[in-house]
């Protein structure tokens, strides 16, 4: 289990590194380079628009790779999704800017971002299911939390590279070629991830499954559509809060508050490190007290904290901004640490890869794709952006209602009346 969990964590970290490095570049440099005819605000909005395309592609990736995972195994999904995302990320670093090839530059950026999202849409389902279906029932939450640490590692790695480059290069050098280096580095990481995952065994639950779904998506839509919609709505707040902190706040602090990108990245990265460290602890609480209670607690905490977080961000003071980001990300990980066990347990094994991945990635569309764009538009004035806090609080309340309608899935004694899907 430790070897399997470590390989899932590292592979997921590589894939999310690819995804996050684009978000940081969108916040810092892609607007002027690829949309130079726009105003600074419009350029940032356009860059975040290409960022959102990755989220729109993720449900399609979950359908494509979910079909492979339910029909042919979880292991092929891990290898194919990592290869696709890594290749697309390296290619982003090679796209010439607008002043070299004109309108073709943002078009290529859009296509490659779509391919990134397609690969990541398959990654989560494969990595989580391979871990969950190997894990003992009483510790599914703990072992499945390892892939959930991957996004934290990927974010810190992506932004650490960006921070180092922006610290040693001039603004002109960073805009000219420095921002491309983290994208090129994705190729090395992808090769390492493929080598680690090549030795993993197939899921025992998949090998035992005799009757496989012929068209998994059709079964999910017909029999589990309510689960998909509720899980997508429930997860929306996690995505919204995470990308409000890690993407929108970075651009807002740099462009509107005049806080250097180095300070902003340091504050955000420090909060994400704590989030990653606390992920297994939250997962253990999920094994002890249940998945649904932690999800609802995380939603409630987000709803209560968004206005204080925006107030702390608006001060421009590093320690206060860090405190605001930290509490928000602790609320976020209270939910997302247990989601890797919760979502697969909601679906029967024959459609588990498709159902869990589609719900997870639709939540990304609802919460992650729109948040940087909406928040940037809402915060266009000179005042404290309380509208962003209201937007995030509204999503948190929506997610809380969705989780309230979902069942608990934590393994319980057989005599209990609570059904457990396995």
mmCIF file of C-alpha atoms in Angstrom:
data_model
loop_
_atom_site.group_PDB
_atom_site.id
_atom_site.type_symbol
_atom_site.label_atom_id
_atom_site.label_comp_id
_atom_site.label_asym_id
_atom_site.label_seq_id
_atom_site.Cartn_x
_atom_site.Cartn_y
_atom_site.Cartn_z
ATOM 1 C CA UNK A 1 0.000 0.000 0.000
ATOM 2 C CA UNK A 2 2.809 2.432 0.804
ATOM 3 C CA UNK A 3 4.492 1.870 -2.570
ATOM 4 C CA UNK A 4 1.176 2.204 -4.385
ATOM 5 C CA UNK A 5 0.180 5.335 -2.471
ATOM 6 C CA UNK A 6 3.586 6.926 -3.083
ATOM 7 C CA UNK A 7 3.388 6.245 -6.829
ATOM 8 C CA UNK A 8 -0.147 7.675 -6.955
ATOM 9 C CA UNK A 9 0.935 10.760 -5.020
ATOM 10 C CA UNK A 10 3.973 11.421 -7.221
ATOM 11 C CA UNK A 11 2.074 10.883 -10.460
ATOM 12 C CA UNK A 12 -0.782 13.114 -9.337
ATOM 13 C CA UNK A 13 1.706 15.763 -8.214
ATOM 14 C CA UNK A 14 3.280 15.743 -11.685
ATOM 15 C CA UNK A 15 -0.083 16.128 -13.419
ATOM 16 C CA UNK A 16 -1.244 18.917 -11.133
ATOM 17 C CA UNK A 17 2.143 20.619 -11.514
ATOM 18 C CA UNK A 18 1.372 20.772 -15.233
ATOM 19 C CA UNK A 19 -2.103 22.181 -14.572
ATOM 20 C CA UNK A 20 -1.080 24.699 -11.907
ATOM 21 C CA UNK A 21 1.942 26.101 -13.687
ATOM 22 C CA UNK A 22 -0.437 27.347 -16.372
ATOM 23 C CA UNK A 23 -2.642 29.065 -13.795
ATOM 24 C CA UNK A 24 0.324 30.912 -12.305
ATOM 25 C CA UNK A 25 1.551 31.958 -15.744
ATOM 26 C CA UNK A 26 -1.974 33.158 -16.600
ATOM 27 C CA UNK A 27 -2.004 35.315 -13.474
ATOM 28 C CA UNK A 28 1.446 36.804 -14.107
ATOM 29 C CA UNK A 29 2.413 37.002 -17.792
ATOM 30 C CA UNK A 30 0.116 35.375 -20.335
ATOM 31 C CA UNK A 31 -2.232 38.360 -20.716
ATOM 32 C CA UNK A 32 0.372 40.848 -22.060
ATOM 33 C CA UNK A 33 2.162 38.191 -24.132
ATOM 34 C CA UNK A 34 -0.804 36.557 -25.847
ATOM 35 C CA UNK A 35 -3.470 39.296 -25.665
ATOM 36 C CA UNK A 36 -1.416 42.512 -26.086
ATOM 37 C CA UNK A 37 -4.184 44.432 -27.862
ATOM 38 C CA UNK A 38 -6.394 44.178 -24.761
ATOM 39 C CA UNK A 39 -6.342 46.483 -21.755
ATOM 40 C CA UNK A 40 -4.496 45.061 -18.709
ATOM 41 C CA UNK A 41 -7.804 44.005 -17.085
ATOM 42 C CA UNK A 42 -9.175 42.516 -20.306
ATOM 43 C CA UNK A 43 -5.876 40.737 -20.952
ATOM 44 C CA UNK A 44 -5.988 39.122 -17.515
ATOM 45 C CA UNK A 45 -9.607 38.117 -18.085
ATOM 46 C CA UNK A 46 -8.688 36.585 -21.452
ATOM 47 C CA UNK A 47 -5.759 34.682 -19.915
ATOM 48 C CA UNK A 48 -8.049 33.358 -17.179
ATOM 49 C CA UNK A 49 -10.507 32.427 -19.935
ATOM 50 C CA UNK A 50 -7.931 30.086 -21.482
ATOM 51 C CA UNK A 51 -7.269 28.836 -17.946
ATOM 52 C CA UNK A 52 -10.971 27.972 -17.632
ATOM 53 C CA UNK A 53 -10.921 25.940 -20.859
ATOM 54 C CA UNK A 54 -8.855 23.327 -19.025
ATOM 55 C CA UNK A 55 -11.711 22.859 -16.581
ATOM 56 C CA UNK A 56 -14.257 22.548 -19.375
ATOM 57 C CA UNK A 57 -12.133 19.770 -20.890
ATOM 58 C CA UNK A 58 -11.836 17.837 -17.628
ATOM 59 C CA UNK A 59 -15.344 16.279 -17.687
ATOM 60 C CA UNK A 60 -14.677 15.146 -21.268
ATOM 61 C CA UNK A 61 -11.426 13.599 -20.095
ATOM 62 C CA UNK A 62 -13.251 11.854 -17.266
ATOM 63 C CA UNK A 63 -15.709 10.374 -19.782
ATOM 64 C CA UNK A 64 -12.954 9.238 -22.155
ATOM 65 C CA UNK A 65 -10.593 7.834 -19.535
ATOM 66 C CA UNK A 66 -13.453 6.682 -17.312
ATOM 67 C CA UNK A 67 -14.607 4.455 -20.175
ATOM 68 C CA UNK A 68 -11.096 3.023 -20.431
ATOM 69 C CA UNK A 69 -10.898 2.571 -16.662
ATOM 70 C CA UNK A 70 -14.230 0.764 -16.378
ATOM 71 C CA UNK A 71 -13.718 -1.358 -19.492
ATOM 72 C CA UNK A 72 -9.973 -2.049 -19.576
ATOM 73 C CA UNK A 73 -8.595 -1.264 -16.130
ATOM 74 C CA UNK A 74 -7.485 1.568 -13.869
ATOM 75 C CA UNK A 75 -3.759 1.181 -14.630
ATOM 76 C CA UNK A 76 -3.878 2.163 -18.355
ATOM 77 C CA UNK A 77 -5.640 5.377 -17.354
ATOM 78 C CA UNK A 78 -2.721 6.410 -15.153
ATOM 79 C CA UNK A 79 -0.185 6.018 -17.941
ATOM 80 C CA UNK A 80 -2.170 7.545 -20.816
ATOM 81 C CA UNK A 81 -3.413 10.581 -18.879
ATOM 82 C CA UNK A 82 0.072 11.415 -17.569
ATOM 83 C CA UNK A 83 1.568 11.154 -21.064
ATOM 84 C CA UNK A 84 -1.086 13.435 -22.579
ATOM 85 C CA UNK A 85 -0.881 16.119 -19.904
ATOM 86 C CA UNK A 86 2.920 16.139 -19.888
ATOM 87 C CA UNK A 87 3.190 16.481 -23.662
ATOM 88 C CA UNK A 88 0.629 19.309 -23.784
ATOM 89 C CA UNK A 89 2.415 21.196 -20.995
ATOM 90 C CA UNK A 90 5.810 21.031 -22.698
ATOM 91 C CA UNK A 91 4.169 22.276 -25.893
ATOM 92 C CA UNK A 92 2.705 25.324 -24.076
ATOM 93 C CA UNK A 93 6.258 26.375 -23.265
ATOM 94 C CA UNK A 94 7.104 26.309 -26.957
ATOM 95 C CA UNK A 95 4.218 28.447 -28.294
ATOM 96 C CA UNK A 96 5.506 31.751 -29.742
ATOM 97 C CA UNK A 97 3.942 34.934 -28.362
ATOM 98 C CA UNK A 98 1.425 37.127 -30.190
ATOM 99 C CA UNK A 99 4.114 39.431 -31.589
ATOM 100 C CA UNK A 100 5.631 36.470 -33.460
ATOM 101 C CA UNK A 101 2.667 34.603 -34.964
ATOM 102 C CA UNK A 102 -0.313 36.846 -34.290
ATOM 103 C CA UNK A 103 -3.738 35.359 -33.541
ATOM 104 C CA UNK A 104 -2.407 31.824 -33.930
ATOM 105 C CA UNK A 105 -0.644 32.205 -30.554
ATOM 106 C CA UNK A 106 -3.757 32.403 -28.329
ATOM 107 C CA UNK A 107 -5.469 29.742 -30.467
ATOM 108 C CA UNK A 108 -2.589 27.300 -29.892
ATOM 109 C CA UNK A 109 -2.621 28.186 -26.216
ATOM 110 C CA UNK A 110 -6.326 27.376 -26.071
ATOM 111 C CA UNK A 111 -5.910 23.995 -27.791
ATOM 112 C CA UNK A 112 -3.033 22.922 -25.565
ATOM 113 C CA UNK A 113 -4.866 24.012 -22.426
ATOM 114 C CA UNK A 114 -7.800 21.893 -23.579
ATOM 115 C CA UNK A 115 -5.493 18.857 -23.933
ATOM 116 C CA UNK A 116 -4.071 19.522 -20.457
ATOM 117 C CA UNK A 117 -7.574 19.450 -19.012
ATOM 118 C CA UNK A 118 -8.449 16.322 -20.974
ATOM 119 C CA UNK A 119 -5.514 14.442 -19.441
ATOM 120 C CA UNK A 120 -6.126 15.702 -15.919
ATOM 121 C CA UNK A 121 -9.793 14.712 -16.194
ATOM 122 C CA UNK A 122 -8.690 11.100 -16.449
ATOM 123 C CA UNK A 123 -5.830 11.268 -13.971
ATOM 124 C CA UNK A 124 -7.797 11.731 -10.778
ATOM 125 C CA UNK A 125 -10.142 8.785 -11.314
ATOM 126 C CA UNK A 126 -7.367 6.358 -12.196
ATOM 127 C CA UNK A 127 -5.031 7.339 -9.360
ATOM 128 C CA UNK A 128 -7.723 7.406 -6.692
ATOM 129 C CA UNK A 129 -9.427 4.156 -7.707
ATOM 130 C CA UNK A 130 -6.213 2.198 -7.923
ATOM 131 C CA UNK A 131 -5.449 3.279 -4.344
ATOM 132 C CA UNK A 132 -8.986 2.948 -2.929
ATOM 133 C CA UNK A 133 -9.578 -0.501 -4.412
ATOM 134 C CA UNK A 134 -6.329 -1.843 -2.964
ATOM 135 C CA UNK A 135 -6.907 -0.332 0.503
ATOM 136 C CA UNK A 136 -8.527 -2.107 3.477
ATOM 137 C CA UNK A 137 -12.076 -0.880 4.104
ATOM 138 C CA UNK A 138 -11.340 0.757 7.469
ATOM 139 C CA UNK A 139 -8.447 2.796 6.075
ATOM 140 C CA UNK A 140 -9.706 3.789 2.631
ATOM 141 C CA UNK A 141 -9.849 7.434 3.640
ATOM 142 C CA UNK A 142 -6.224 7.466 4.821
ATOM 143 C CA UNK A 143 -4.705 5.671 1.836
ATOM 144 C CA UNK A 144 -6.797 7.526 -0.727
ATOM 145 C CA UNK A 145 -5.662 10.842 0.764
ATOM 146 C CA UNK A 146 -2.180 10.321 -0.713
ATOM 147 C CA UNK A 147 -3.305 11.213 -4.255
ATOM 148 C CA UNK A 148 -5.065 14.207 -2.670
ATOM 149 C CA UNK A 149 -1.698 15.431 -1.359
ATOM 150 C CA UNK A 150 -0.493 15.433 -4.973
ATOM 151 C CA UNK A 151 -2.179 18.748 -5.878
ATOM 152 C CA UNK A 152 -0.457 20.473 -2.936
ATOM 153 C CA UNK A 153 2.931 19.084 -3.967
ATOM 154 C CA UNK A 154 2.313 19.992 -7.601
ATOM 155 C CA UNK A 155 1.268 23.525 -6.682
ATOM 156 C CA UNK A 156 4.286 24.143 -4.451
ATOM 157 C CA UNK A 157 6.633 22.690 -7.059
ATOM 158 C CA UNK A 158 5.127 24.731 -9.922
ATOM 159 C CA UNK A 159 5.081 27.965 -7.981
ATOM 160 C CA UNK A 160 8.447 27.318 -6.360
ATOM 161 C CA UNK A 161 10.007 27.172 -9.813
ATOM 162 C CA UNK A 162 8.106 30.310 -10.851
ATOM 163 C CA UNK A 163 9.168 32.072 -7.633
ATOM 164 C CA UNK A 164 12.826 31.153 -8.114
ATOM 165 C CA UNK A 165 12.831 32.348 -11.710
ATOM 166 C CA UNK A 166 11.014 35.598 -10.976
ATOM 167 C CA UNK A 167 13.495 36.274 -8.155
ATOM 168 C CA UNK A 168 16.672 35.825 -10.210
ATOM 169 C CA UNK A 169 15.482 37.187 -13.568
ATOM 170 C CA UNK A 170 14.526 40.701 -14.519
ATOM 171 C CA UNK A 171 10.904 41.371 -15.479
ATOM 172 C CA UNK A 172 11.940 41.528 -19.133
ATOM 173 C CA UNK A 173 13.813 38.214 -18.982
ATOM 174 C CA UNK A 174 10.968 36.516 -17.134
ATOM 175 C CA UNK A 175 8.432 37.734 -19.712
ATOM 176 C CA UNK A 176 10.674 36.839 -22.651
ATOM 177 C CA UNK A 177 11.688 33.271 -21.752
ATOM 178 C CA UNK A 178 11.756 32.665 -17.992
ATOM 179 C CA UNK A 179 8.079 31.746 -17.708
ATOM 180 C CA UNK A 180 8.605 28.956 -20.274
ATOM 181 C CA UNK A 181 11.151 27.015 -18.197
ATOM 182 C CA UNK A 182 8.605 25.416 -15.801
ATOM 183 C CA UNK A 183 6.618 24.164 -18.798
ATOM 184 C CA UNK A 184 9.688 22.558 -20.338
ATOM 185 C CA UNK A 185 10.524 20.964 -16.986
ATOM 186 C CA UNK A 186 7.191 19.124 -17.141
ATOM 187 C CA UNK A 187 8.725 16.748 -19.682
ATOM 188 C CA UNK A 188 11.308 15.487 -17.205
ATOM 189 C CA UNK A 189 8.672 15.096 -14.494
ATOM 190 C CA UNK A 190 6.344 13.201 -16.842
ATOM 191 C CA UNK A 191 9.063 10.691 -17.751
ATOM 192 C CA UNK A 192 9.794 10.127 -14.044
ATOM 193 C CA UNK A 193 6.084 9.659 -13.320
ATOM 194 C CA UNK A 194 5.669 7.141 -16.142
ATOM 195 C CA UNK A 195 8.644 5.152 -14.846
ATOM 196 C CA UNK A 196 7.174 5.014 -11.325
ATOM 197 C CA UNK A 197 3.696 4.022 -12.482
ATOM 198 C CA UNK A 198 4.856 1.396 -14.940
ATOM 199 C CA UNK A 199 5.394 -1.150 -12.140
ATOM 200 C CA UNK A 200 1.976 -0.810 -10.461
ATOM 201 C CA UNK A 201 -0.446 -3.734 -10.343
ATOM 202 C CA UNK A 202 -4.026 -3.534 -11.586
ATOM 203 C CA UNK A 203 -6.832 -2.986 -9.069
ATOM 204 C CA UNK A 204 -8.023 -6.276 -7.491
ATOM 205 C CA UNK A 205 -11.627 -5.071 -7.573
ATOM 206 C CA UNK A 206 -11.398 -4.556 -11.325
ATOM 207 C CA UNK A 207 -9.812 -7.989 -11.880
ATOM 208 C CA UNK A 208 -12.576 -9.656 -9.845
ATOM 209 C CA UNK A 209 -15.326 -7.863 -11.753
ATOM 210 C CA UNK A 210 -16.942 -10.230 -14.235
ATOM 211 C CA UNK A 211 -19.761 -8.133 -15.658
ATOM 212 C CA UNK A 212 -18.258 -4.921 -17.010
ATOM 213 C CA UNK A 213 -20.335 -2.003 -18.196
ATOM 214 C CA UNK A 214 -20.516 -1.862 -21.972
ATOM 215 C CA UNK A 215 -21.070 1.914 -22.084
ATOM 216 C CA UNK A 216 -20.249 3.214 -18.583
ATOM 217 C CA UNK A 217 -21.373 6.781 -19.269
ATOM 218 C CA UNK A 218 -24.817 5.617 -20.381
ATOM 219 C CA UNK A 219 -25.278 3.674 -17.122
ATOM 220 C CA UNK A 220 -24.091 6.630 -15.047
ATOM 221 C CA UNK A 221 -26.502 9.023 -16.780
ATOM 222 C CA UNK A 222 -29.399 6.577 -16.542
ATOM 223 C CA UNK A 223 -28.928 5.242 -13.008
ATOM 224 C CA UNK A 224 -26.726 7.729 -11.150
ATOM 225 C CA UNK A 225 -27.459 11.171 -12.606
ATOM 226 C CA UNK A 226 -28.635 12.494 -9.244
ATOM 227 C CA UNK A 227 -25.373 11.416 -7.572
ATOM 228 C CA UNK A 228 -23.338 13.089 -10.303
ATOM 229 C CA UNK A 229 -25.175 16.400 -9.954
ATOM 230 C CA UNK A 230 -25.054 16.402 -6.155
ATOM 231 C CA UNK A 231 -21.361 15.541 -5.983
ATOM 232 C CA UNK A 232 -20.531 18.173 -8.614
ATOM 233 C CA UNK A 233 -22.474 20.784 -6.669
ATOM 234 C CA UNK A 234 -20.911 19.683 -3.402
ATOM 235 C CA UNK A 235 -17.359 19.926 -4.740
ATOM 236 C CA UNK A 236 -17.870 23.307 -6.414
ATOM 237 C CA UNK A 237 -16.956 25.292 -3.307
ATOM 238 C CA UNK A 238 -13.656 23.452 -2.873
ATOM 239 C CA UNK A 239 -12.556 24.354 -6.371
ATOM 240 C CA UNK A 240 -13.841 27.922 -6.040
ATOM 241 C CA UNK A 241 -11.988 28.563 -2.783
ATOM 242 C CA UNK A 242 -8.772 26.901 -3.900
ATOM 243 C CA UNK A 243 -8.525 28.808 -7.175
ATOM 244 C CA UNK A 244 -9.664 32.057 -5.587
ATOM 245 C CA UNK A 245 -6.666 31.747 -3.267
ATOM 246 C CA UNK A 246 -4.076 30.318 -5.626
ATOM 247 C CA UNK A 247 -4.923 32.058 -8.917
ATOM 248 C CA UNK A 248 -7.214 35.082 -8.542
ATOM 249 C CA UNK A 249 -5.635 36.375 -5.306
ATOM 250 C CA UNK A 250 -2.185 36.109 -6.889
ATOM 251 C CA UNK A 251 -3.212 38.333 -9.802
ATOM 252 C CA UNK A 252 -5.200 40.692 -7.555
ATOM 253 C CA UNK A 253 -2.337 41.183 -5.121
ATOM 254 C CA UNK A 254 0.204 41.730 -7.880
ATOM 255 C CA UNK A 255 -1.871 44.035 -10.116
ATOM 256 C CA UNK A 256 -4.242 45.850 -7.753
ATOM 257 C CA UNK A 257 -2.588 45.914 -4.335
ATOM 258 C CA UNK A 258 0.953 46.443 -5.591
ATOM 259 C CA UNK A 259 2.295 43.488 -3.598
ATOM 260 C CA UNK A 260 5.248 41.865 -5.353
ATOM 261 C CA UNK A 261 4.658 38.507 -7.003
ATOM 262 C CA UNK A 262 7.400 37.040 -4.799
ATOM 263 C CA UNK A 263 5.541 38.003 -1.614
ATOM 264 C CA UNK A 264 2.189 36.804 -2.965
ATOM 265 C CA UNK A 265 3.584 33.461 -4.107
ATOM 266 C CA UNK A 266 5.361 32.963 -0.777
ATOM 267 C CA UNK A 267 2.169 33.597 1.234
ATOM 268 C CA UNK A 268 0.099 31.279 -0.938
ATOM 269 C CA UNK A 269 2.730 28.520 -1.077
ATOM 270 C CA UNK A 270 3.173 28.532 2.701
ATOM 271 C CA UNK A 271 -0.585 28.046 3.153
ATOM 272 C CA UNK A 272 -0.638 25.230 0.578
ATOM 273 C CA UNK A 273 2.235 23.445 2.357
ATOM 274 C CA UNK A 274 0.231 23.400 5.610
ATOM 275 C CA UNK A 275 -2.791 22.176 3.654
ATOM 276 C CA UNK A 276 -0.780 19.257 2.263
ATOM 277 C CA UNK A 277 0.569 18.296 5.692
ATOM 278 C CA UNK A 278 -2.926 18.277 7.212
ATOM 279 C CA UNK A 279 -4.494 16.180 4.426
ATOM 280 C CA UNK A 280 -3.832 12.723 5.999
ATOM 281 C CA UNK A 281 -5.085 13.949 9.372
ATOM 282 C CA UNK A 282 -8.381 15.084 7.870
ATOM 283 C CA UNK A 283 -8.626 11.746 6.034
ATOM 284 C CA UNK A 284 -8.149 9.846 9.316
ATOM 285 C CA UNK A 285 -11.000 11.874 10.803
ATOM 286 C CA UNK A 286 -13.074 10.801 7.807
ATOM 287 C CA UNK A 287 -12.331 7.153 8.543
ATOM 288 C CA UNK A 288 -13.314 7.716 12.171
ATOM 289 C CA UNK A 289 -16.350 9.989 11.900
ATOM 290 C CA UNK A 290 -17.528 9.626 8.312
ATOM 291 C CA UNK A 291 -17.055 11.323 4.954
ATOM 292 C CA UNK A 292 -20.248 13.392 4.843
ATOM 293 C CA UNK A 293 -19.814 15.172 8.230
ATOM 294 C CA UNK A 294 -16.357 16.411 7.239
ATOM 295 C CA UNK A 295 -17.600 17.605 3.852
ATOM 296 C CA UNK A 296 -20.414 19.559 5.497
ATOM 297 C CA UNK A 297 -18.053 20.994 8.122
ATOM 298 C CA UNK A 298 -15.696 22.176 5.385
ATOM 299 C CA UNK A 299 -18.533 23.845 3.459
ATOM 300 C CA UNK A 300 -19.785 25.600 6.599
ATOM 301 C CA UNK A 301 -16.274 26.823 7.421
ATOM 302 C CA UNK A 302 -15.878 28.215 3.901
ATOM 303 C CA UNK A 303 -19.203 30.048 4.142
ATOM 304 C CA UNK A 304 -18.155 31.651 7.439
ATOM 305 C CA UNK A 305 -14.607 32.573 6.371
ATOM 306 C CA UNK A 306 -14.901 34.164 2.912
ATOM 307 C CA UNK A 307 -15.627 37.703 4.100
ATOM 308 C CA UNK A 308 -12.785 37.664 6.692
ATOM 309 C CA UNK A 309 -10.429 36.229 4.047
ATOM 310 C CA UNK A 310 -11.172 39.032 1.566
ATOM 311 C CA UNK A 311 -10.753 41.599 4.324
ATOM 312 C CA UNK A 312 -7.339 40.174 5.257
ATOM 313 C CA UNK A 313 -6.265 39.988 1.616
ATOM 314 C CA UNK A 314 -7.183 43.632 1.059
ATOM 315 C CA UNK A 315 -4.732 44.790 3.735
ATOM 316 C CA UNK A 316 -1.775 43.779 1.571
ATOM 317 C CA UNK A 317 0.060 42.710 4.738
ATOM 318 C CA UNK A 318 1.873 39.368 4.184
ATOM 319 C CA UNK A 319 1.112 37.790 7.570
ATOM 320 C CA UNK A 320 -2.550 38.773 7.453
ATOM 321 C CA UNK A 321 -2.903 37.538 3.882
ATOM 322 C CA UNK A 322 -1.238 34.258 4.857
ATOM 323 C CA UNK A 323 -3.661 33.833 7.766
ATOM 324 C CA UNK A 324 -6.626 34.418 5.469
ATOM 325 C CA UNK A 325 -5.363 31.937 2.897
ATOM 326 C CA UNK A 326 -4.452 29.332 5.524
ATOM 327 C CA UNK A 327 -7.873 29.132 7.172
ATOM 328 C CA UNK A 328 -9.570 28.995 3.755
ATOM 329 C CA UNK A 329 -7.363 26.107 2.603
ATOM 330 C CA UNK A 330 -7.848 24.197 5.874
ATOM 331 C CA UNK A 331 -11.604 24.450 5.303
ATOM 332 C CA UNK A 332 -11.032 23.287 1.723
ATOM 333 C CA UNK A 333 -8.940 20.251 2.647
ATOM 334 C CA UNK A 334 -11.428 19.218 5.342
ATOM 335 C CA UNK A 335 -13.664 18.317 2.392
ATOM 336 C CA UNK A 336 -11.183 17.238 -0.245
ATOM 337 C CA UNK A 337 -9.130 14.934 1.987
ATOM 338 C CA UNK A 338 -12.094 12.539 2.222
ATOM 339 C CA UNK A 339 -13.493 13.003 -1.285
ATOM 340 C CA UNK A 340 -11.108 10.437 -2.774
ATOM 341 C CA UNK A 341 -12.730 7.737 -0.620
ATOM 342 C CA UNK A 342 -16.251 9.218 -0.634
ATOM 343 C CA UNK A 343 -16.901 9.481 -4.366
ATOM 344 C CA UNK A 344 -15.810 5.935 -5.331
ATOM 345 C CA UNK A 345 -17.859 4.495 -2.453
ATOM 346 C CA UNK A 346 -20.986 6.143 -3.859
ATOM 347 C CA UNK A 347 -20.812 4.130 -7.112
ATOM 348 C CA UNK A 348 -20.901 0.422 -7.903
ATOM 349 C CA UNK A 349 -17.547 -0.920 -9.190
ATOM 350 C CA UNK A 350 -18.678 -1.426 -12.819
ATOM 351 C CA UNK A 351 -19.158 2.337 -13.382
ATOM 352 C CA UNK A 352 -17.032 3.679 -10.542
ATOM 353 C CA UNK A 353 -14.229 5.169 -12.644
ATOM 354 C CA UNK A 354 -16.631 7.100 -14.873
ATOM 355 C CA UNK A 355 -19.131 8.162 -12.194
ATOM 356 C CA UNK A 356 -16.612 9.369 -9.616
ATOM 357 C CA UNK A 357 -14.443 11.172 -12.185
ATOM 358 C CA UNK A 358 -17.348 12.885 -13.965
ATOM 359 C CA UNK A 359 -18.792 14.198 -10.683
ATOM 360 C CA UNK A 360 -15.364 15.336 -9.505
ATOM 361 C CA UNK A 361 -14.522 17.185 -12.723
ATOM 362 C CA UNK A 362 -17.969 18.735 -13.204
ATOM 363 C CA UNK A 363 -17.408 20.282 -9.790
ATOM 364 C CA UNK A 364 -14.246 21.779 -11.268
ATOM 365 C CA UNK A 365 -16.255 23.405 -14.056
ATOM 366 C CA UNK A 366 -18.779 24.862 -11.600
ATOM 367 C CA UNK A 367 -16.242 26.094 -9.071
ATOM 368 C CA UNK A 368 -12.833 26.336 -10.729
ATOM 369 C CA UNK A 369 -13.393 27.433 -14.320
ATOM 370 C CA UNK A 370 -15.501 30.489 -13.539
ATOM 371 C CA UNK A 371 -14.042 31.715 -10.254
ATOM 372 C CA UNK A 372 -10.892 33.554 -11.510
ATOM 373 C CA UNK A 373 -12.901 35.201 -14.314
ATOM 374 C CA UNK A 374 -15.883 36.163 -12.132
ATOM 375 C CA UNK A 375 -13.686 37.319 -9.260
ATOM 376 C CA UNK A 376 -11.505 39.447 -11.563
ATOM 377 C CA UNK A 377 -14.594 41.087 -13.083
ATOM 378 C CA UNK A 378 -16.280 41.663 -9.713
ATOM 379 C CA UNK A 379 -13.084 43.148 -8.231
ATOM 380 C CA UNK A 380 -12.623 45.677 -11.059
ATOM 381 C CA UNK A 381 -13.373 48.716 -8.867
ATOM 382 C CA UNK A 382 -11.110 50.402 -6.322
ATOM 383 C CA UNK A 383 -12.968 49.243 -3.215
ATOM 384 C CA UNK A 384 -12.496 46.106 -1.150
ATOM 385 C CA UNK A 385 -13.884 43.285 -3.356
ATOM 386 C CA UNK A 386 -16.676 42.169 -1.050
ATOM 387 C CA UNK A 387 -18.535 40.920 -4.111
ATOM 388 C CA UNK A 388 -15.945 38.145 -4.428
ATOM 389 C CA UNK A 389 -16.628 37.138 -0.812
ATOM 390 C CA UNK A 390 -20.376 37.103 -1.474
ATOM 391 C CA UNK A 391 -19.863 34.971 -4.603
ATOM 392 C CA UNK A 392 -17.729 32.416 -2.732
ATOM 393 C CA UNK A 393 -20.115 32.329 0.237
ATOM 394 C CA UNK A 394 -23.030 31.625 -2.084
ATOM 395 C CA UNK A 395 -21.187 28.693 -3.652
ATOM 396 C CA UNK A 396 -20.332 27.366 -0.167
ATOM 397 C CA UNK A 397 -24.015 27.370 0.837
ATOM 398 C CA UNK A 398 -24.966 25.628 -2.411
ATOM 399 C CA UNK A 399 -22.350 22.921 -1.763
ATOM 400 C CA UNK A 400 -23.503 22.506 1.822
ATOM 401 C CA UNK A 401 -27.030 21.811 0.595
ATOM 402 C CA UNK A 402 -25.770 19.236 -1.913
ATOM 403 C CA UNK A 403 -23.769 17.328 0.699
ATOM 404 C CA UNK A 404 -26.781 17.357 3.022
ATOM 405 C CA UNK A 405 -28.669 15.336 0.372
ATOM 406 C CA UNK A 406 -25.941 12.715 -0.088
ATOM 407 C CA UNK A 407 -25.700 9.505 1.984
ATOM 408 C CA UNK A 408 -22.849 8.457 4.259
ATOM 409 C CA UNK A 409 -20.614 5.697 2.864
ATOM 410 C CA UNK A 410 -18.066 4.986 5.580
ATOM 411 C CA UNK A 411 -17.911 1.205 6.189
ATOM 412 C CA UNK A 412 -20.247 0.209 9.043
ATOM 413 C CA UNK A 413 -21.272 -3.086 10.656
ATOM 414 C CA UNK A 414 -23.467 -5.304 8.483
ATOM 415 C CA UNK A 415 -26.474 -4.979 10.810
ATOM 416 C CA UNK A 416 -26.626 -1.243 10.244
ATOM 417 C CA UNK A 417 -29.433 0.088 8.106
ATOM 418 C CA UNK A 418 -27.042 2.371 6.230
ATOM 419 C CA UNK A 419 -26.265 0.898 2.788
ATOM 420 C CA UNK A 420 -22.625 0.623 1.771
ATOM 421 C CA UNK A 421 -21.726 0.376 -1.898
ATOM 422 C CA UNK A 422 -18.780 -1.887 -2.622
#
